Structures are given as structure tokens and as C-alpha cells.
Coordinates of C-alpha atoms and ligand atoms in Angstrom, one line a residue:
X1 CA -38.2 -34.6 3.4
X2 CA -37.5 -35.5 -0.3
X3 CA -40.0 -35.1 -2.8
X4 CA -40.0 -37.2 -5.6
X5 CA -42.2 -36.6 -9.1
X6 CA -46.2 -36.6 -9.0
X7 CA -47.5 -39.8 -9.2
X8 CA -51.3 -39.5 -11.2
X9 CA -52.4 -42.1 -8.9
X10 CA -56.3 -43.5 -9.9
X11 CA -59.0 -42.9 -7.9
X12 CA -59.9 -46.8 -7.2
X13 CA -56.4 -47.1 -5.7
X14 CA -57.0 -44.2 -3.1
X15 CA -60.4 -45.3 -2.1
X16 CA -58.3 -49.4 -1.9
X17 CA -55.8 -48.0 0.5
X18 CA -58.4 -45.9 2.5
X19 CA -60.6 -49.0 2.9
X20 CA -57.9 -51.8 3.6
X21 CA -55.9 -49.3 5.8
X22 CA -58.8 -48.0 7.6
X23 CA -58.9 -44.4 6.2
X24 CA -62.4 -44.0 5.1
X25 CA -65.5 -46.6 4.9
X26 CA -68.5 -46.2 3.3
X27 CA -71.0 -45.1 5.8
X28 CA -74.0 -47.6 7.0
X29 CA -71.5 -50.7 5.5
X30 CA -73.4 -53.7 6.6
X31 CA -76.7 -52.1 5.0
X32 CA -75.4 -51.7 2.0
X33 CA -74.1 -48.1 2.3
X34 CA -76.0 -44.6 2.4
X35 CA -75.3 -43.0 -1.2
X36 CA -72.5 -40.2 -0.6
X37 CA -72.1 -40.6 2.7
X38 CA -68.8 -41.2 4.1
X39 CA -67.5 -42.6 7.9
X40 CA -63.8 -41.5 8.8
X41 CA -61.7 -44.9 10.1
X42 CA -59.3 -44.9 12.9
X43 CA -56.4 -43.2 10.6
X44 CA -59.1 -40.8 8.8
X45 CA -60.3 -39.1 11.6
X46 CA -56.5 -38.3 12.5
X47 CA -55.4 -37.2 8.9
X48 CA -58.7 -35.0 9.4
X49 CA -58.2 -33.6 12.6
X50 CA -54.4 -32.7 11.1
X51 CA -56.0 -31.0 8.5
X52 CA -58.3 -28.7 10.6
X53 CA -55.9 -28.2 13.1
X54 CA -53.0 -27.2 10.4
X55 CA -56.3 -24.7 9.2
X56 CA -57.4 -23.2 12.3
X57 CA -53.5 -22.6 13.6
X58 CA -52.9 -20.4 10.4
X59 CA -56.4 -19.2 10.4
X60 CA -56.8 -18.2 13.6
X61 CA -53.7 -19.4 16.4
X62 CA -50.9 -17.2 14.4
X63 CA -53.1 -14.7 13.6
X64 CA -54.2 -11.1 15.6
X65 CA -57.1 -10.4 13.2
X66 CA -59.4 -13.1 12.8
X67 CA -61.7 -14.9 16.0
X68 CA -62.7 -18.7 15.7
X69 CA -66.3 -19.4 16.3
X70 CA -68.6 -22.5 16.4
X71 CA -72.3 -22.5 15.6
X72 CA -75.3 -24.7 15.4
X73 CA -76.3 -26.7 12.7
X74 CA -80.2 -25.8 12.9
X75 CA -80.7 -22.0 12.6
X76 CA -83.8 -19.9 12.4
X77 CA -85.6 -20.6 8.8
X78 CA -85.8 -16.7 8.0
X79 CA -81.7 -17.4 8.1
X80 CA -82.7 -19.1 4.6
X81 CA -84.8 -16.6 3.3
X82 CA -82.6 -13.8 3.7
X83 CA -79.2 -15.6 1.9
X84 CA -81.0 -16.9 -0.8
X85 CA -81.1 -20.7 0.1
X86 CA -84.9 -21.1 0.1
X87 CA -86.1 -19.4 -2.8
X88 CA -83.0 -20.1 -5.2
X89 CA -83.0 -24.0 -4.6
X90 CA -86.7 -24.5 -4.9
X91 CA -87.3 -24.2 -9.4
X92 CA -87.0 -27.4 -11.4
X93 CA -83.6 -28.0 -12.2
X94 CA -81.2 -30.0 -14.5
X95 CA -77.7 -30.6 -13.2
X96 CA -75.1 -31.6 -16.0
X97 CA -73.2 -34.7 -15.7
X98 CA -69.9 -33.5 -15.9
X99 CA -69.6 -29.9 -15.2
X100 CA -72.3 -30.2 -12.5
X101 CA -73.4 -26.5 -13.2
X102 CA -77.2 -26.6 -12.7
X103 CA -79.8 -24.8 -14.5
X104 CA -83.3 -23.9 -14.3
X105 CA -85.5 -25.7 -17.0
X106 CA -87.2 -22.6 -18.3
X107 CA -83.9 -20.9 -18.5
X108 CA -82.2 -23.5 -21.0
X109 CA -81.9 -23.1 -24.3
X110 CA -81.4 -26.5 -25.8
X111 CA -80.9 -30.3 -24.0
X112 CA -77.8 -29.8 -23.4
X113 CA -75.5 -27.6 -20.7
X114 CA -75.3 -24.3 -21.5
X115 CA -71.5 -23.9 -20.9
X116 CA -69.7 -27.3 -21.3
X117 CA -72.7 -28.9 -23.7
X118 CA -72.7 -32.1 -21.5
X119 CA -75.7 -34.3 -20.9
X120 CA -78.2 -33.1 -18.5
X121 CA -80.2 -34.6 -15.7
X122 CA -84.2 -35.4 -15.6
X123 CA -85.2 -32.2 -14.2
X124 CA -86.6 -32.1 -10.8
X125 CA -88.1 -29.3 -8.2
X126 CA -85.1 -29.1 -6.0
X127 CA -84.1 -27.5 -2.9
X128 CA -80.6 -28.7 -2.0
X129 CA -81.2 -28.2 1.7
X130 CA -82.1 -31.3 4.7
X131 CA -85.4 -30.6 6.1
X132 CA -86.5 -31.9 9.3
X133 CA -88.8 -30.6 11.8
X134 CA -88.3 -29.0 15.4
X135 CA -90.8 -29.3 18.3
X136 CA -93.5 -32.1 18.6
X137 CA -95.3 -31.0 15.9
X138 CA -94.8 -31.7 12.4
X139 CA -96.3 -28.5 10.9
X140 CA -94.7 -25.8 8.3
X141 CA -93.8 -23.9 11.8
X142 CA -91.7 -26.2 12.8
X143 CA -89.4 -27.2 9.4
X144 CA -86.0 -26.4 10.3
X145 CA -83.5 -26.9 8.0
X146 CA -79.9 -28.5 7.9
X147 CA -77.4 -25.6 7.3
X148 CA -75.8 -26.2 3.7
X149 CA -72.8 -24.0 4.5
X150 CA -71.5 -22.8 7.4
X151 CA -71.2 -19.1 6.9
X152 CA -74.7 -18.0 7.7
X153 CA -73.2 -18.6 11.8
X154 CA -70.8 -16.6 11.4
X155 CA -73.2 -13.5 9.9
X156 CA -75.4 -14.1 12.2
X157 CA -73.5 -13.0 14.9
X158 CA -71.6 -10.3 13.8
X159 CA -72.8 -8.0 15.9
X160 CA -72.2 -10.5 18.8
X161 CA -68.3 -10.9 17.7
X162 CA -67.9 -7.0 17.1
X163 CA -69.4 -6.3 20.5
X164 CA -67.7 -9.0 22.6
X165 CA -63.9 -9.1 21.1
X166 CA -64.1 -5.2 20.0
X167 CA -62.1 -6.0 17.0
X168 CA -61.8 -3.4 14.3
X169 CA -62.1 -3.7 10.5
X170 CA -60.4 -5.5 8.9
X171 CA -60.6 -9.0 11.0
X172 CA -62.3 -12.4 10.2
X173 CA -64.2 -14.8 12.0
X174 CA -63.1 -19.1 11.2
X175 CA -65.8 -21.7 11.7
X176 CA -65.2 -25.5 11.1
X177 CA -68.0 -27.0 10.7
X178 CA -70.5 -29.4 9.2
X179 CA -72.7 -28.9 6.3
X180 CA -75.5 -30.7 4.1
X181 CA -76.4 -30.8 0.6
X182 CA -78.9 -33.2 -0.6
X183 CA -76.5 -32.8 -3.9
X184 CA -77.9 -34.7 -6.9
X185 CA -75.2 -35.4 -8.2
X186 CA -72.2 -37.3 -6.3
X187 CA -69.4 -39.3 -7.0
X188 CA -65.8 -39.1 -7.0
X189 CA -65.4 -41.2 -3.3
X190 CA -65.1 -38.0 -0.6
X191 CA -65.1 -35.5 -3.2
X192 CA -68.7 -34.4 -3.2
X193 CA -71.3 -35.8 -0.4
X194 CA -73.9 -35.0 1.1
X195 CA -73.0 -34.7 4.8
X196 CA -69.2 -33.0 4.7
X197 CA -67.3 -30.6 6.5
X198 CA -66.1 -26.6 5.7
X199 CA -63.5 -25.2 6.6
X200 CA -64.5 -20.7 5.7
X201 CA -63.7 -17.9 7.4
X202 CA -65.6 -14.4 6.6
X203 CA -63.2 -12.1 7.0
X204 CA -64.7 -8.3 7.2
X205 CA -63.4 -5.4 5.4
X206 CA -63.9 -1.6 4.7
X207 CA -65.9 -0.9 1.0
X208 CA -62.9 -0.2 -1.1
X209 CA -60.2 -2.1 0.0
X210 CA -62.2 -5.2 -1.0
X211 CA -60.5 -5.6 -4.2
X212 CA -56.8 -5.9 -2.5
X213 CA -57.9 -8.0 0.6
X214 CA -59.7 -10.5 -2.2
X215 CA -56.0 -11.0 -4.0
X216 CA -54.4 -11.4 -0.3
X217 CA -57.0 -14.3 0.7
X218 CA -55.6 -16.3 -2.7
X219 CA -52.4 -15.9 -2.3
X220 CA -52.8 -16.8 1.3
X221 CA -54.8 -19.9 0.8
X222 CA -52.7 -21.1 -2.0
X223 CA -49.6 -21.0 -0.3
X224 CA -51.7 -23.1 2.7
X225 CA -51.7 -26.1 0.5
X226 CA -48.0 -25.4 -0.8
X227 CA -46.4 -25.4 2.4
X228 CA -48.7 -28.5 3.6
X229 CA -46.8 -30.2 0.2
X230 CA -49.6 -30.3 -2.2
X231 CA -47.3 -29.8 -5.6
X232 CA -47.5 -26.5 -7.6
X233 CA -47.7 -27.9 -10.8
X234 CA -51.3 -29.9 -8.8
X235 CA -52.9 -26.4 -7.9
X236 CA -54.5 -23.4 -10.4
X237 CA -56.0 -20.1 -10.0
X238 CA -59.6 -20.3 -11.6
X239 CA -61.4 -16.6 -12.1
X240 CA -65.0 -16.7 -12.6
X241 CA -66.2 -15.0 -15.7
X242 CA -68.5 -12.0 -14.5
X243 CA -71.5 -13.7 -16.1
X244 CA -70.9 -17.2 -14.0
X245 CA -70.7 -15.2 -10.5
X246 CA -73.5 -16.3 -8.0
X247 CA -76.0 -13.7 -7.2
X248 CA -74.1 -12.4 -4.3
X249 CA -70.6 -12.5 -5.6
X250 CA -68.7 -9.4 -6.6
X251 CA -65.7 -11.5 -7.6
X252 CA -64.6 -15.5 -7.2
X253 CA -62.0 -17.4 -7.3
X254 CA -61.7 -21.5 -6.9
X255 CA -58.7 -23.1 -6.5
X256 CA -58.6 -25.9 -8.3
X257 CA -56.6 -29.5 -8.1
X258 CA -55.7 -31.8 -10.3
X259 CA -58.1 -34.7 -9.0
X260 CA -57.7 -38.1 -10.3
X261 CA -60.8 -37.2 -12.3
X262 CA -59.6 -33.7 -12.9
X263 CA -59.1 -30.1 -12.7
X264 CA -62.3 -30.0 -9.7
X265 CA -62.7 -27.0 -7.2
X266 CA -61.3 -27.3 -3.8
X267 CA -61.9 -24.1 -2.3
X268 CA -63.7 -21.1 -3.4
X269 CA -62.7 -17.6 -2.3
X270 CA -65.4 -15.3 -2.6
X271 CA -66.1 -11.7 -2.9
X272 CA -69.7 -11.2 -1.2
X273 CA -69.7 -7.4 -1.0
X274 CA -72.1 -6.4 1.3
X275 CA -74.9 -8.9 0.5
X276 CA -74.8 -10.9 3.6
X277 CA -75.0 -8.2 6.4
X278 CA -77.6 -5.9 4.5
X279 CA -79.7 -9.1 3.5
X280 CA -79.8 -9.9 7.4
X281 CA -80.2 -6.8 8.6
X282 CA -83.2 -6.3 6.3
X283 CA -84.6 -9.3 7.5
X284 CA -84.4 -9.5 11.2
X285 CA -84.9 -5.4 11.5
X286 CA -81.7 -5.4 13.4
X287 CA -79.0 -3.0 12.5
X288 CA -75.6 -4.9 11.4
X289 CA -73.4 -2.0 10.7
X290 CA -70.0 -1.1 11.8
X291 CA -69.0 2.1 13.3
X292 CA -65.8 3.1 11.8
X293 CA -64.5 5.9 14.9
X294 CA -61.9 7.3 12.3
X295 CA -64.0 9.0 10.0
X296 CA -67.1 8.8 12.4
X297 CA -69.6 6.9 10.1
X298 CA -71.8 3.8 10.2
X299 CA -71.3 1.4 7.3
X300 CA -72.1 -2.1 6.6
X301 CA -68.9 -4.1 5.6
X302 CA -67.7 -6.1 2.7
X303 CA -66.6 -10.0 3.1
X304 CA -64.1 -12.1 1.6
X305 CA -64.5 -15.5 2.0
X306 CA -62.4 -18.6 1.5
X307 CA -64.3 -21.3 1.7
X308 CA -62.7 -24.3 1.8
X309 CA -64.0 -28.3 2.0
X310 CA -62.1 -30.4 4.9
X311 CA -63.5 -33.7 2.8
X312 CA -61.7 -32.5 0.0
X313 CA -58.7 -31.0 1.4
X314 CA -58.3 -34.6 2.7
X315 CA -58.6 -36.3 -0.7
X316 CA -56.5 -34.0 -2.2
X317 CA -53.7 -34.4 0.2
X318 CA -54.3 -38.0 0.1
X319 CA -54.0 -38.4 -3.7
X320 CA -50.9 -35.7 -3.5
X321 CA -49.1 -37.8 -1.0
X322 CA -49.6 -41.1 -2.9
X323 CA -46.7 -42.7 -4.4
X324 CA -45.6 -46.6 -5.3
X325 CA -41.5 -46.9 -6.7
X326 CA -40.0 -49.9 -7.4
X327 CA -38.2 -51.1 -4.0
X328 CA -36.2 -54.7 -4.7
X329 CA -38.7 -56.8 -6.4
X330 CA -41.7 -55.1 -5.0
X331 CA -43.7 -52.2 -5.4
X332 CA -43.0 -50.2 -2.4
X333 CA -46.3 -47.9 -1.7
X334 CA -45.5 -44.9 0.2
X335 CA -47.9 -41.5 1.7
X336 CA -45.8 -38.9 1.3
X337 CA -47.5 -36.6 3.7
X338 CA -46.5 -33.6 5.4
X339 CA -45.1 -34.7 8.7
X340 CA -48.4 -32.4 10.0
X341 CA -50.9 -34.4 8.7
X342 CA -49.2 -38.2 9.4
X343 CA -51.8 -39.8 11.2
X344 CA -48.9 -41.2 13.3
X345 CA -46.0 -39.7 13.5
X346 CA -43.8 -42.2 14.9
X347 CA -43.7 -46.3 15.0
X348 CA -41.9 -48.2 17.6
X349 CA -40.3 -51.4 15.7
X350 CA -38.8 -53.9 18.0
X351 CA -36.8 -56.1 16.4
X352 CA -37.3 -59.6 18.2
X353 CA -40.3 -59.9 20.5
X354 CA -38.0 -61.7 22.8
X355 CA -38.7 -60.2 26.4
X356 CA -35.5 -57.6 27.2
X357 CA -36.2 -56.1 23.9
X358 CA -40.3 -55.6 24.3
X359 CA -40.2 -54.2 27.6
X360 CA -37.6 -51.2 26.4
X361 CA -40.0 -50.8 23.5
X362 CA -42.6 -51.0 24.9
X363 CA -41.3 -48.4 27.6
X364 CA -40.1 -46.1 25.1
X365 CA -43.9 -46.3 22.8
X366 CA -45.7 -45.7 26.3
X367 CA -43.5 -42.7 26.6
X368 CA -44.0 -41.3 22.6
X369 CA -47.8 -42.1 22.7
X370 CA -48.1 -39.1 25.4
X371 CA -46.6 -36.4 22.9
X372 CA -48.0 -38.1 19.4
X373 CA -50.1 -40.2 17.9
X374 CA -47.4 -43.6 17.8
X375 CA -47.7 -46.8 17.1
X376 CA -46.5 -50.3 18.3
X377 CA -46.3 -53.0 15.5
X378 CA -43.8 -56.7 16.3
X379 CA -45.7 -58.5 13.9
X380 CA -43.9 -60.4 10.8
X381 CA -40.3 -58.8 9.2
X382 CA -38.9 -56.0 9.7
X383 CA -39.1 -54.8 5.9
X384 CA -42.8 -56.1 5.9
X385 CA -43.7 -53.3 8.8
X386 CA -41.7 -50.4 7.2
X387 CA -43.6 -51.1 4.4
X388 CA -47.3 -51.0 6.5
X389 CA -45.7 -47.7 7.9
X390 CA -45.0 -45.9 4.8
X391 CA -48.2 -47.0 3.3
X392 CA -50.1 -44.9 5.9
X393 CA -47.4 -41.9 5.6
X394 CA -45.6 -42.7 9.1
X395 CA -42.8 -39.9 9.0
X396 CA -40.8 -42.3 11.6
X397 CA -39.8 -45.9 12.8
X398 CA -38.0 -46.2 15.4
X399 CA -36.2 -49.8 15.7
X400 CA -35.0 -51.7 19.1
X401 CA -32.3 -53.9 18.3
X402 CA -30.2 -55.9 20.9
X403 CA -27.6 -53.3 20.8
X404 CA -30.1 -51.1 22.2
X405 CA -30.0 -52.9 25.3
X406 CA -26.0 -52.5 25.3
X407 CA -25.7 -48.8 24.2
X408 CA -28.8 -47.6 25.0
X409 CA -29.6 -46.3 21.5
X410 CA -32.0 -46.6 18.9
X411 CA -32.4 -46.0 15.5
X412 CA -34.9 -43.7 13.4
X413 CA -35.4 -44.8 9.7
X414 CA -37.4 -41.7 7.7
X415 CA -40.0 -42.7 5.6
X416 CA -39.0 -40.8 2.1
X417 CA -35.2 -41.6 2.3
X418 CA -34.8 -45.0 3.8
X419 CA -32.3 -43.7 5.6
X420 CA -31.2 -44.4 8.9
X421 CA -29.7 -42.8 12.1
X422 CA -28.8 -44.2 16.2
X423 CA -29.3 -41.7 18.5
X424 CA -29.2 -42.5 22.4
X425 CA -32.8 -43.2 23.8
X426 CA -32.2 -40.5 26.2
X427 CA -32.9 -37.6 23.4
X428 CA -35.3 -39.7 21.5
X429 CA -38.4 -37.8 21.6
X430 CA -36.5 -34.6 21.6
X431 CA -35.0 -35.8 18.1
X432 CA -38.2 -36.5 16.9
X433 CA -39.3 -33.2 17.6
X434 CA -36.8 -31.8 15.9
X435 CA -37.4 -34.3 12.9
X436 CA -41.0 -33.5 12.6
X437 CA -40.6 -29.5 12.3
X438 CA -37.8 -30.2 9.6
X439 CA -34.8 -30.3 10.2
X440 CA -32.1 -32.6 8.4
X441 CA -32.0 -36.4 9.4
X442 CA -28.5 -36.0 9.6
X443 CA -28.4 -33.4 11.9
X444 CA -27.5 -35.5 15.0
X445 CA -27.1 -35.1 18.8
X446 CA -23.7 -35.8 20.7
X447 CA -23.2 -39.4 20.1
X448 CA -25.6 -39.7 17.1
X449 CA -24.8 -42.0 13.9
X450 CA -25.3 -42.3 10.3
Ligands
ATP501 P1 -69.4 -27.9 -6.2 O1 -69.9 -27.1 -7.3 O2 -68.1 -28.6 -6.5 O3 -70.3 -28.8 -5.5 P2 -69.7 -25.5 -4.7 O4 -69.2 -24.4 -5.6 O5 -71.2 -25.7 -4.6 O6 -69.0 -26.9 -5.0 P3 -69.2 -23.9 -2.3 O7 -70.7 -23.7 -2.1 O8 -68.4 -22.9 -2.9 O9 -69.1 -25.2 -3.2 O10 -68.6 -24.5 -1.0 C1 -67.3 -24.3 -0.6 C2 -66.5 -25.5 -0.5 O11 -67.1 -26.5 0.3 C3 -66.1 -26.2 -1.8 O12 -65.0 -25.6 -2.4 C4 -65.9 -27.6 -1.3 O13 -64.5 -27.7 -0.9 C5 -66.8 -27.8 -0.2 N1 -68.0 -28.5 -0.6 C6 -69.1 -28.0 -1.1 N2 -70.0 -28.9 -1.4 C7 -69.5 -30.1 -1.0 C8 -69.9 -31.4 -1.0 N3 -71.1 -31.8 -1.5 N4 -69.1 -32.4 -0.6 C9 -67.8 -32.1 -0.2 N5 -67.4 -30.8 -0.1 C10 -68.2 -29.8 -0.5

């Protein structure tokens, strides 16, 4: 499909189109909204499902060397102790406004933040995790906590995956997952809440060959978000200085898009050494080494981890895809998303609701609907409904006319071009296929038309 120019679309008219097209609603609505919290609509939860699907296929489905898993939410509290989670959320911090780099009061130097000089927060005793309580008793026992990243699941059990799938180094293990953050600060519509979703494999290697498997995870992940159509010039590389690197971090990467309100991280790809696997092993007195049969030694192994937001992959492709060009004398808004991601891939226009016409289109949507996600729209002009199609990023329409009932053909209009084609009703989801993985509109079947 063509691409046209980026469009620096605002942030108000995303969150418009999400709302009025039923995208994304605030969550709790008729209360008045829960701060950063966030309910997918009937189009959302598609364009999300697209984009952990599109993840977990080249995660996982086309690979030999990573496993998928899927854990709980509630874990065992020491799981907090040993990464760091307890004791490094619970000092009195300041969060800056605008970098939102926090800092512990007694470590600041002036009022202001230490690396951007932005204003800074009231400071406040903070641990970032959900508590809640397990059992009938509400007693420190009992305090459980809601994971803040889904990672710890997968370190957890590494033992369990290296015994079970006897995969050898290097492989990874995917998890898609919830998480919560009682962040303080939020903003920025999906961008950062506090109830979201990660997308992060851990993928373990042999000390040593850390360093190349680290620049293989970037290039890998970038190229994710290129081939789903996010635009080059929209993504960067961002290093972390050695000084900024979290306590367990060898080396890290974010990459970065160009958000309506900025360069902002989307997905950080982390070097952990081995801080997970000997922090865990230390606490739970288990032994979470690898034996490498080569060289006939027990080690424990290094992780890289991309770690990547589904919340903000889906903003990003959303503000991406986003695009209004002058169309007669209207603005015509168009999603230009990857066929991949369309919450439907395929609209079934009628031209007339007169009853020969509805029953073959109405045949031919029952028949789509059990390969895609279609839709059936006879309401108002023709134009009008192309235009409610490309505003939710519909690669397709397909329009019954009263020839159809002659020749037995239909034709596909594509949502970037305009243009049109009649194929025979016979090949039509066939054609669509095809369409949908790529190829040329004008590549037609026998009988086909321009
Ligand atoms: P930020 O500083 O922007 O809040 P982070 O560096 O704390 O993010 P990580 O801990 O590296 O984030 O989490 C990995 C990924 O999870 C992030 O790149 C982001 O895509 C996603 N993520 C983290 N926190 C949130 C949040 N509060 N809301 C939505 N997505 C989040």
C-alpha cells in the first residue's frame, strides 16, 4: 500500500477518533473516570490483539529458539525482595515533570532534576507497586503484591522451562502480560498508566556473547516496528549513558518514537547480566544454573531483554497510521495501518439496500466474517461509508452493485489509493487474501478489471 508523508498529528485528535470511533474510553466513564486507567472499545481490543499477535508470531511462532509462557499476576513477595522492587521503591522520592526520572530526596542536589533541570514533584515515600492482601486475613503475611513487570514469571521458572522443553543456550522465553504501576506521574492518553500491558521476552545467553546478542535484540526489534509501517524517520536508537543504567543493567537501549508530545521510550532492551538468576537463586536457596554439556560446566546465564509496552505500541501505531488529505471539499481522515493490525480487514458495501442486492451481501459478509474480522455497513452514501472505513484503517470495501447480480462480480476499493478493481465473487475471499499479504491491487484473477 502507498505511503504518503508523516502527518504530526496532535494528541487531542488521536484520543477524538479513539473515543468517537470506539477505540479507547476512559475507564469507569460514568463515574467520572479512574486517573490513568484505560478500557479498550470494540475496535481497540482488535488493533490490540493485532498487535500481540504480530509480536508473539515473530517472537515465538517463526522462531526455533525462544518458548512463550504465561504467568500469574500475584507472585510470592520474596519475588520482590530478590529483584529489587521492594526496597528500591520504598525512599521518598521526587519525580520530574517532564523527564519523569525520579530521585531520592537525600540524593538531590538542588530543587530541580538533576539531568534535564525540570520542576520536581512534592516528594513522597513511594513504592510504585499495588498492594493487596491474600487469604482472610489482612496481616503483613498476607500482602501480596501486583506484579509491575512481567519478567519476574519468566525467571522464576527457568529452571521449569530448561527442564521441560530441554532447550539449550541461547533461547528466550515471551510473556504477554499485564502489569501495574501506581506511577505518579501519568498523562499522555495510553502512554503511561497504571494498569497496562508488556510485551518482553528474556532471552538467555552464554557470559560473553552478551555484548553481540544485545546488538541482535535492537536491530531485531527495530525492524518489528518498520515492517509493521511505523516510519524510520519516527523511530531512534537511544544508549544509556553508563551512569543512568538501573542497578541491574550491564547495558540499555530504548527505542524511542516521535510521540505527539515527543521523543518518549517505547521499548527498552536491556542488558541484565546475570542479576536476575543469581538474585533468585540466592534467595529461594535453589540452584538456577545451566549446565553447558560442551565444555562440562555449571554457569548461571546472562539475559537480554526487550521489553516492550502493548499500550504504547498501540498509540504509536495509531498516531503513525493517522493521516487527513484534502479529498474534494472535505478533509478525508484516513488510518493508514498495516493490513495486520486493521481491526477489520474487509467491509461489505451494498450499494442499495433494495432486497436482491442485501441478500448477496449479506451472503458474501456472512461468508468473510468466518476468515476476518468484516463488517457490514448500508447506512447513508456510498462516499460517506468509505470515508467511516478509512477512518478506522479498513484495508478493504468491497461494493455490491446491481451488476453484481448480472455478472456475478464485485468490486474492492483499497483504502490508501482509492482505487478500484471487479473481480468475480467466486475468488473473492481468495483475492483478499492475497491483498492483505501484499500483493499489487492490480494483480488480478482471470476475468478481473481495473
Ligand atoms: P517510563 O520511564 O517511560 O515510565 P520505564 O523505563 O519505567 O518507562 P520499563 O520498566 O523499561 O519502563 O518497562 C518496559 C516497557 O513497558 C516500557 O518501554 C513501556 O513500553 C512499558 N511501560 C512501562 N511502564 C508503563 C506504563 N506506566 N504505562 C504503559 N506502558 C508502560
Amino acid at each position: 500500500m502507498s505511503m504518503k508523508t508523516p502527518t504530526k498529528v496532535s494528541m487531542e485528535k488521536i484520543v477524538s477518533l479513539s473515543q468517537r470511533r470506539g477505540f479507547i474510553f476512559p475507564n469507569s466513564e460514568i463515574y467520572g473516570g479512574l486517573s490513568a486507567c484505560w478500557d479498550y472499545g470494540p475496535l481497540g481490543v482488535e488493533l490490540k490483539q493485532n498487535v500481540k499477535q504480530a509480536w508473539w508470531q515473530d517472537a515465538v511462532q517463526k522462531r526455533d529458539d525462544v518458548v512463550g509462557l504465561d504467568t500469574a499476576i500475584l507472585m510470592h513477595s520474596q519475588v520482590w525482595a530478590a529483584s529489587g522492587h521492594l526496597e528500591g521503591f520504598s525512599d521518598p522520592l521526587v519525580e520530574c515533570k517532564s523527564c519523569n526520572l525520579r530521585w531520592r530526596v537525600d540524593e538531590l542536589e538542588g530543587d530541580s532534576c538533576s539531568s534535564c533541570g525540570g520542576e520536581l514533584t512534592d516528594p513522597r515515600l513511594f513504592n510504585l507497586m499495588f498492594k493487596t492482601s491474600m487469604g482472610p486475613v489482612e496481616d503483613e503475611a498476607s500482602t501480596v503484591y501486583l506484579r509491575p513487570e512481567t519478567a519476574q514469571g519468566i525467571f522464576v521458572n527457568f529452571q521449569n522451562i530448561v527442564n521441560t522443553t530441554r532447550k539449550r543456550l541461547p533461547f528466550g522465553v515471551a510473556q504477554i502480560g499485564k502489569a501495574f504501576r501506581n506511577e505518579i506521574t501519568t498523562g499522555n492518553f495510553i502512554f503511561r498508566s497504571r494498569e497496562f500491558e508488556q510485551m518482553e521476552m528474556e532471552y538467555f545467553v552464554k557470559p560473553g556473547t552478551d555484548k553481540e546478542w544485545f546488538d541482535y535484540w535492537l536491530k531485531e526489534r527495530l525492524n518489528w516496528y518498520l515492517n509493521l509501517g511505523i516510519k524510520k524517520e519516527n523511530l531512534r536508537l537511544r544508549r544509556h549513558a553508563k551512569e543512568k543504567l538501573a542497578h541491574y543493567a550491564r547495558a540499555c537501549s530504548d527505542i524511542d518514537y516521535l510521540f505527539p508530545m515527543g521523543w518518549s521510550e517505547l521499548e527498552g532492551i536491556a542488558n541484565r547480566g546475570d542479576f536476575d538468576l543469581a538474585q533468585h537463586a540466592k534467595f529461594s536457596g535453589q540452584s538456577l544454573t545451566y549446565f553447558d554439556e560442551e565444555v562440562k560446566e555449571h554457569f548461571i546465564p546472562y539475559i537480554i531483554e526487550p521489553s516492550a509496552g502493548v499500550d504504547r505500541s498501540v498509540l504509536a501505531f495509531l498516531c503513525d497510521a493517522y493521516d487527513e488529505e484534502a479529498a474534494k471539499d472535505e478533509i478525508r481522515v484516513v488510518l493508514r495501518l498495516h493490513p495486520a493490525l486493521a481491526p477489520i480487514k474487509v467491509a461489505i458495501l451494498p450499494l442499495s439496500r433494495r432486497e436482491p442486492l442485501v441478500k448477496v451481501a449479506r451472503e458474501l459478509y456472512a461468508d468473510l466474517r468466518q476468515r476476518w474480522m468484516a463488517s457490514y455497513d448500508d447506512a447513508q452514501s456510498i462516499g460517506r461509508r468509505y470515508r467511516r472505513q478509512d477512518e478506522i484503517g479498513t484495508p478493504f470495501c468491497v461494493t455490491v452493485d446491481f451488476e453484481s447480480l448480472e455478472d456475478k462480480q464485485v468490486t474492492i476499493r483499497e483504502r490508501d489509493s482509492m482505487k478500484q478493481i471487479r473481480v468475480p465473487t467466486s475468488e473473492l475471499k481468495n483475492i483478499v487474501q492475497a491483498k492483505l499479504e501484499g500483493e499489487d491491487l492490480f494483480v488480478l484473477p482471470q476475468n478481473g478489471k481495473t
